[in-house]
JSON list of C-alpha atoms in Angstrom, two decimals:
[
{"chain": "A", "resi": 901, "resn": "UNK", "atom": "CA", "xyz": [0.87, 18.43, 27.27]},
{"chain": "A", "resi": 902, "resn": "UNK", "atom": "CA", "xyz": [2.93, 15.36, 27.91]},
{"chain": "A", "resi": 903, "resn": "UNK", "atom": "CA", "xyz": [6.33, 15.34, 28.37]},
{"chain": "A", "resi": 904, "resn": "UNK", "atom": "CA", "xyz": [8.39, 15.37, 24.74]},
{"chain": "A", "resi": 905, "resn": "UNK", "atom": "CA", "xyz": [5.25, 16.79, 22.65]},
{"chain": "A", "resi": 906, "resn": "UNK", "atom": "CA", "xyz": [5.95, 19.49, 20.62]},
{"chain": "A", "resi": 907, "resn": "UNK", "atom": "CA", "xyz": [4.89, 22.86, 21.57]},
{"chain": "A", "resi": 908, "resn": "UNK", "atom": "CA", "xyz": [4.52, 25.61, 18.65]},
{"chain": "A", "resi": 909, "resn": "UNK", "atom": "CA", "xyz": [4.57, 29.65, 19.46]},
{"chain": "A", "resi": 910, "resn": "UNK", "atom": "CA", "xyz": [5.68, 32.19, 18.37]},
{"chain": "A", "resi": 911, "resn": "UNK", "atom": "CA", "xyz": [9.17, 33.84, 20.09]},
{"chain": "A", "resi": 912, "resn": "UNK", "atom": "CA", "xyz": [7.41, 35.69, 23.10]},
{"chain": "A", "resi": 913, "resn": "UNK", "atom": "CA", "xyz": [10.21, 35.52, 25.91]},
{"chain": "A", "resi": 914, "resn": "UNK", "atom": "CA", "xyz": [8.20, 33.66, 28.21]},
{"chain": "A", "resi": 915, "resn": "UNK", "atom": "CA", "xyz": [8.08, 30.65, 25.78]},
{"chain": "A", "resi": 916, "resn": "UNK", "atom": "CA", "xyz": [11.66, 30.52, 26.47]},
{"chain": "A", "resi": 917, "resn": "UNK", "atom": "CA", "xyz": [11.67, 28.37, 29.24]},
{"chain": "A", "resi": 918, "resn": "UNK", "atom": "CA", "xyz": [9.37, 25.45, 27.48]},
{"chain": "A", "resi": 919, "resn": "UNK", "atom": "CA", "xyz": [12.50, 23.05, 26.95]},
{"chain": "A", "resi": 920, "resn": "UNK", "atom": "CA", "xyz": [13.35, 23.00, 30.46]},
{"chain": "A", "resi": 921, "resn": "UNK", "atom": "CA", "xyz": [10.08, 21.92, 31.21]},
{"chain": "A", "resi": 922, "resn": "UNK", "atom": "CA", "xyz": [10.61, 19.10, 29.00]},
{"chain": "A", "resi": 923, "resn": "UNK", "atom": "CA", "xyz": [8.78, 19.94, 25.81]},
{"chain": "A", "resi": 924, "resn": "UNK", "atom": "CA", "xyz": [10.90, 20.40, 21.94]},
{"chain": "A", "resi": 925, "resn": "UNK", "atom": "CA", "xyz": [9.94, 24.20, 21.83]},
{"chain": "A", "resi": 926, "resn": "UNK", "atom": "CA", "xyz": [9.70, 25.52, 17.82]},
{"chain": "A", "resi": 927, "resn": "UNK", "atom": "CA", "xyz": [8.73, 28.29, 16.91]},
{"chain": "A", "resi": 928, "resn": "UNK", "atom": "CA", "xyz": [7.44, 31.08, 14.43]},
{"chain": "A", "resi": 929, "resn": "UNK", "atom": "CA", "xyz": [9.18, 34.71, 14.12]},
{"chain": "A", "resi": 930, "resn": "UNK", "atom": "CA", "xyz": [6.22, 36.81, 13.83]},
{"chain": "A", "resi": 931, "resn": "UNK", "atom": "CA", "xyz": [8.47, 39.58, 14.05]},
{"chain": "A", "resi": 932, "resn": "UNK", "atom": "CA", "xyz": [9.98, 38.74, 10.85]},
{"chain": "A", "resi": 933, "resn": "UNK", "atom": "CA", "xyz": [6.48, 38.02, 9.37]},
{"chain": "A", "resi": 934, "resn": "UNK", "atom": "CA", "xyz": [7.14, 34.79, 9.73]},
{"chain": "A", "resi": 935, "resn": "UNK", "atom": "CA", "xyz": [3.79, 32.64, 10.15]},
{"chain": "A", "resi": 936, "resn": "UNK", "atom": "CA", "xyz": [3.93, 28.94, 9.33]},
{"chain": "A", "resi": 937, "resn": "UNK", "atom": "CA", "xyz": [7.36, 27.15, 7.83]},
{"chain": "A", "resi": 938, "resn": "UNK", "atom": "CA", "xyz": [7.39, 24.01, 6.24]},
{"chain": "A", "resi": 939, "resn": "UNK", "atom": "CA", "xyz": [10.33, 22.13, 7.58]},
{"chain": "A", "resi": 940, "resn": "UNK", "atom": "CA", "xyz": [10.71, 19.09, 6.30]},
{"chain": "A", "resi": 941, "resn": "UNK", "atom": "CA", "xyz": [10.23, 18.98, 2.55]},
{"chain": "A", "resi": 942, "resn": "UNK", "atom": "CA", "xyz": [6.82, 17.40, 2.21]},
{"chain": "A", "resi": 943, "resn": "UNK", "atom": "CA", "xyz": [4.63, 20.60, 1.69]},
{"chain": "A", "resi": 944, "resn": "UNK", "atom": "CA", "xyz": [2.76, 20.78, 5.08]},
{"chain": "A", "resi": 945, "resn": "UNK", "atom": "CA", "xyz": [3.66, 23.38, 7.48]},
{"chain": "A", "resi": 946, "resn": "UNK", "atom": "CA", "xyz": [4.70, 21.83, 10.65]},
{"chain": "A", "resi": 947, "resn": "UNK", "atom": "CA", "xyz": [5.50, 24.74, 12.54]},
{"chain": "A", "resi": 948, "resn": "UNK", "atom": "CA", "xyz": [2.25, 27.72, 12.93]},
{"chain": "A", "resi": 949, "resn": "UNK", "atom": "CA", "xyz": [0.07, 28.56, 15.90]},
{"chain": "A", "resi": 950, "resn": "UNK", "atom": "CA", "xyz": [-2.87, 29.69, 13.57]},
{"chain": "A", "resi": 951, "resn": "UNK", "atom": "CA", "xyz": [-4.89, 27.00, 14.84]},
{"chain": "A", "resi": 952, "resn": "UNK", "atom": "CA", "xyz": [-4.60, 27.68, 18.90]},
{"chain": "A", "resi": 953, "resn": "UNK", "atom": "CA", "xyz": [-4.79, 31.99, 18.03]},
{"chain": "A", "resi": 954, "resn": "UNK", "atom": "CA", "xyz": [-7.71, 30.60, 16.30]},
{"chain": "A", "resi": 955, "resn": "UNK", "atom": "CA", "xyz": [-8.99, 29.05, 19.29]},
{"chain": "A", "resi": 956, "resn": "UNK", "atom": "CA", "xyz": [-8.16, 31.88, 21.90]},
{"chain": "A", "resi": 957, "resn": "UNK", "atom": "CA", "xyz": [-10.27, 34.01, 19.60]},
{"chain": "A", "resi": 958, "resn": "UNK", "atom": "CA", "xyz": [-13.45, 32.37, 19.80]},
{"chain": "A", "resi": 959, "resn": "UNK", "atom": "CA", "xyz": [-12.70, 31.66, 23.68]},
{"chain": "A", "resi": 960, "resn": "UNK", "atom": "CA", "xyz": [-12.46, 35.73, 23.78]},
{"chain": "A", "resi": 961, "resn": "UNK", "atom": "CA", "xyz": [-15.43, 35.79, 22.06]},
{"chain": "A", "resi": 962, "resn": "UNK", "atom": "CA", "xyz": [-17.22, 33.68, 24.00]},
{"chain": "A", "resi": 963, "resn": "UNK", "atom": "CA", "xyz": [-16.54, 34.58, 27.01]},
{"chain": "A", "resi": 964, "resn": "UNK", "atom": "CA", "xyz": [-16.24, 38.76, 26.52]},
{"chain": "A", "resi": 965, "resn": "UNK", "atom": "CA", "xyz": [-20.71, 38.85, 27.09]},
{"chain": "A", "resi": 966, "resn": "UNK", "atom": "CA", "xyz": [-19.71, 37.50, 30.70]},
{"chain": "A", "resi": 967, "resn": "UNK", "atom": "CA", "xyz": [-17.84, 40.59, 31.69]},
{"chain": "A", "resi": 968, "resn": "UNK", "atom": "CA", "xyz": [-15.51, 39.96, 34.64]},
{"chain": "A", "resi": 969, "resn": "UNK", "atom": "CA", "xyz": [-15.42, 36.43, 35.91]},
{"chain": "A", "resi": 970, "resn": "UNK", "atom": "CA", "xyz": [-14.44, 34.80, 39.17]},
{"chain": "A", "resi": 971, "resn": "UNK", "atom": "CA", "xyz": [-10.90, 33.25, 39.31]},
{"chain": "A", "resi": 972, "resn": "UNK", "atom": "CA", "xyz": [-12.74, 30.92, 41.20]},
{"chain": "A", "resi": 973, "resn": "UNK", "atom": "CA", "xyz": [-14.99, 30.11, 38.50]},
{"chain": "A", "resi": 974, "resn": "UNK", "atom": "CA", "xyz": [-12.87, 30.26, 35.52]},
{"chain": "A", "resi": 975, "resn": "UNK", "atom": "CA", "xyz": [-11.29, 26.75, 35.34]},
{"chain": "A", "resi": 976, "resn": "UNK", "atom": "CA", "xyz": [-15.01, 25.70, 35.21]},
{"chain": "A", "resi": 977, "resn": "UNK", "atom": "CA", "xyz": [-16.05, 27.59, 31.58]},
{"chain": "A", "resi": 978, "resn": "UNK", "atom": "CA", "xyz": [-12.66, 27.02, 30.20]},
{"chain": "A", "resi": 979, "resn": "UNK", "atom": "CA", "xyz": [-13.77, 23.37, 30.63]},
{"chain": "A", "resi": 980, "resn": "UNK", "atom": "CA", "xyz": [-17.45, 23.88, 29.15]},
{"chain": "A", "resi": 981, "resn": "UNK", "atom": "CA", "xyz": [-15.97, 26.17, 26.02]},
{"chain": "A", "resi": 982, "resn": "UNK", "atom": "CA", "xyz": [-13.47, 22.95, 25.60]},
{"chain": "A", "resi": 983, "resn": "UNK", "atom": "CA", "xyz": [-16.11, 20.42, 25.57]},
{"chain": "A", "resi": 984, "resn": "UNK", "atom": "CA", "xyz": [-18.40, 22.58, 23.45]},
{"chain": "A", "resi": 985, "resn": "UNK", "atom": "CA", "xyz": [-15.46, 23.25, 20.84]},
{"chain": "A", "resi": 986, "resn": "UNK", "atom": "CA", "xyz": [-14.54, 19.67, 20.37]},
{"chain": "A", "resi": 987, "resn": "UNK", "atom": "CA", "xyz": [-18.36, 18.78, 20.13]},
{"chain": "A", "resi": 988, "resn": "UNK", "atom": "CA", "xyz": [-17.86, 21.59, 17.19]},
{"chain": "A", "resi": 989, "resn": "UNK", "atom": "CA", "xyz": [-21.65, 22.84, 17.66]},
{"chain": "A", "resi": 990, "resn": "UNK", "atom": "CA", "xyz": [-22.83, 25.92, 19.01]},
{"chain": "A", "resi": 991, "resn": "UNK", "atom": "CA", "xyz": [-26.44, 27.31, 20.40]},
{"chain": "A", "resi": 992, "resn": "UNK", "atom": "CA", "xyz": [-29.45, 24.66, 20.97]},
{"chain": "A", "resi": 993, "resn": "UNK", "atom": "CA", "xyz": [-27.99, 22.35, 18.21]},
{"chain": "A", "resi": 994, "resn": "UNK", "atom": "CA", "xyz": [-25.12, 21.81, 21.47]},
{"chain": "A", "resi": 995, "resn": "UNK", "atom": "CA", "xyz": [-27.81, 20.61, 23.60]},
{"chain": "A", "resi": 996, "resn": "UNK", "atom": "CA", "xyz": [-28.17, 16.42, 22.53]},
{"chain": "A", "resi": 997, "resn": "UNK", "atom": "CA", "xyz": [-24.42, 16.32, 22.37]},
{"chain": "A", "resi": 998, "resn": "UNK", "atom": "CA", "xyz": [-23.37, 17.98, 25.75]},
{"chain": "A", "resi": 999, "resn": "UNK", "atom": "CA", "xyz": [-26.40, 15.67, 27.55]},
{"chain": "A", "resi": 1000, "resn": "UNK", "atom": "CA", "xyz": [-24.84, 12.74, 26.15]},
{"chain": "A", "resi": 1001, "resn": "UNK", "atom": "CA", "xyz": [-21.54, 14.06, 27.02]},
{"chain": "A", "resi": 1002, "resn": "UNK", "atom": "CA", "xyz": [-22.91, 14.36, 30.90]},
{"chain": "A", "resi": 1003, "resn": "UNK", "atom": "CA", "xyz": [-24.47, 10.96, 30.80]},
{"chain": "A", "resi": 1004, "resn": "UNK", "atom": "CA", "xyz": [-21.86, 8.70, 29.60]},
{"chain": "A", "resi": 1005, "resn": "UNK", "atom": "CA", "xyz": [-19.44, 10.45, 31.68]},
{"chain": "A", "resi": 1006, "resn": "UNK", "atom": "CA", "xyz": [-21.51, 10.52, 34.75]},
{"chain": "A", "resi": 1007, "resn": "UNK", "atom": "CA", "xyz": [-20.48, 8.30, 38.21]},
{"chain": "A", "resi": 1008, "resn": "UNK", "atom": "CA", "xyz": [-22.75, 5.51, 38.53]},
{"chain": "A", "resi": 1009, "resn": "UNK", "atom": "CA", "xyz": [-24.70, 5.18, 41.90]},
{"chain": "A", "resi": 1010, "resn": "UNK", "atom": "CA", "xyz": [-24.64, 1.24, 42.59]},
{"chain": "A", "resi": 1011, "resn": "UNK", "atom": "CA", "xyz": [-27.51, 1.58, 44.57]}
]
């Protein structure tokens, strides 16, 4: 996140410290089975972290056949389950996409 985006969660205590990071911090009061609001009048909800819970769950999902991973190793799928999410495709219909994605983001050898 950049500096001054907006974070949404819900009002676990550790969240508490997001605004001194430098982020506007809102949040959701599960606890009071709260789980979007609409703010602003126009009929959207602004505030809801369905969509990231909805994300950790397939991440769990994904990764739970892999059965204790290295910490070592971990940054490395959390980037492949990111690139393979936004490419929004899943089993050998992800493998055109994800060689493109390789090849145009490959270093060129000059030589």
């Amino acid at each position: 996140m950049q500096a001054g985006s907006v974070g949404n969660t819900d009002e676990y205590s550790s969240y508490a410290r997001v605004p001194a990071w430098g982020y506007t911090h809102v949040t959701v009061n599960h606890g009071d089975r709260e789980w979007a609001r609409e703010d602003d009048g126009d009929g959207i909800n602004e505030v809801h972290v369905n969509t990231i819970e909805g994300v950790w769950s397939l991440l769990r999902s994904w990764l739970r056949p892999h059965r204790g991973l290295s910490q070592r190793w971990l940054p490395l799928y959390l980037a492949f389950f990111q690139a393979m999410h936004n490419i929004r495709c899943r089993g050998f219909s992800m493998l055109e996409p994800m060689l493109n994605l390789l090849l145009t983001s490959a270093p060129r050898n000059p030589g």
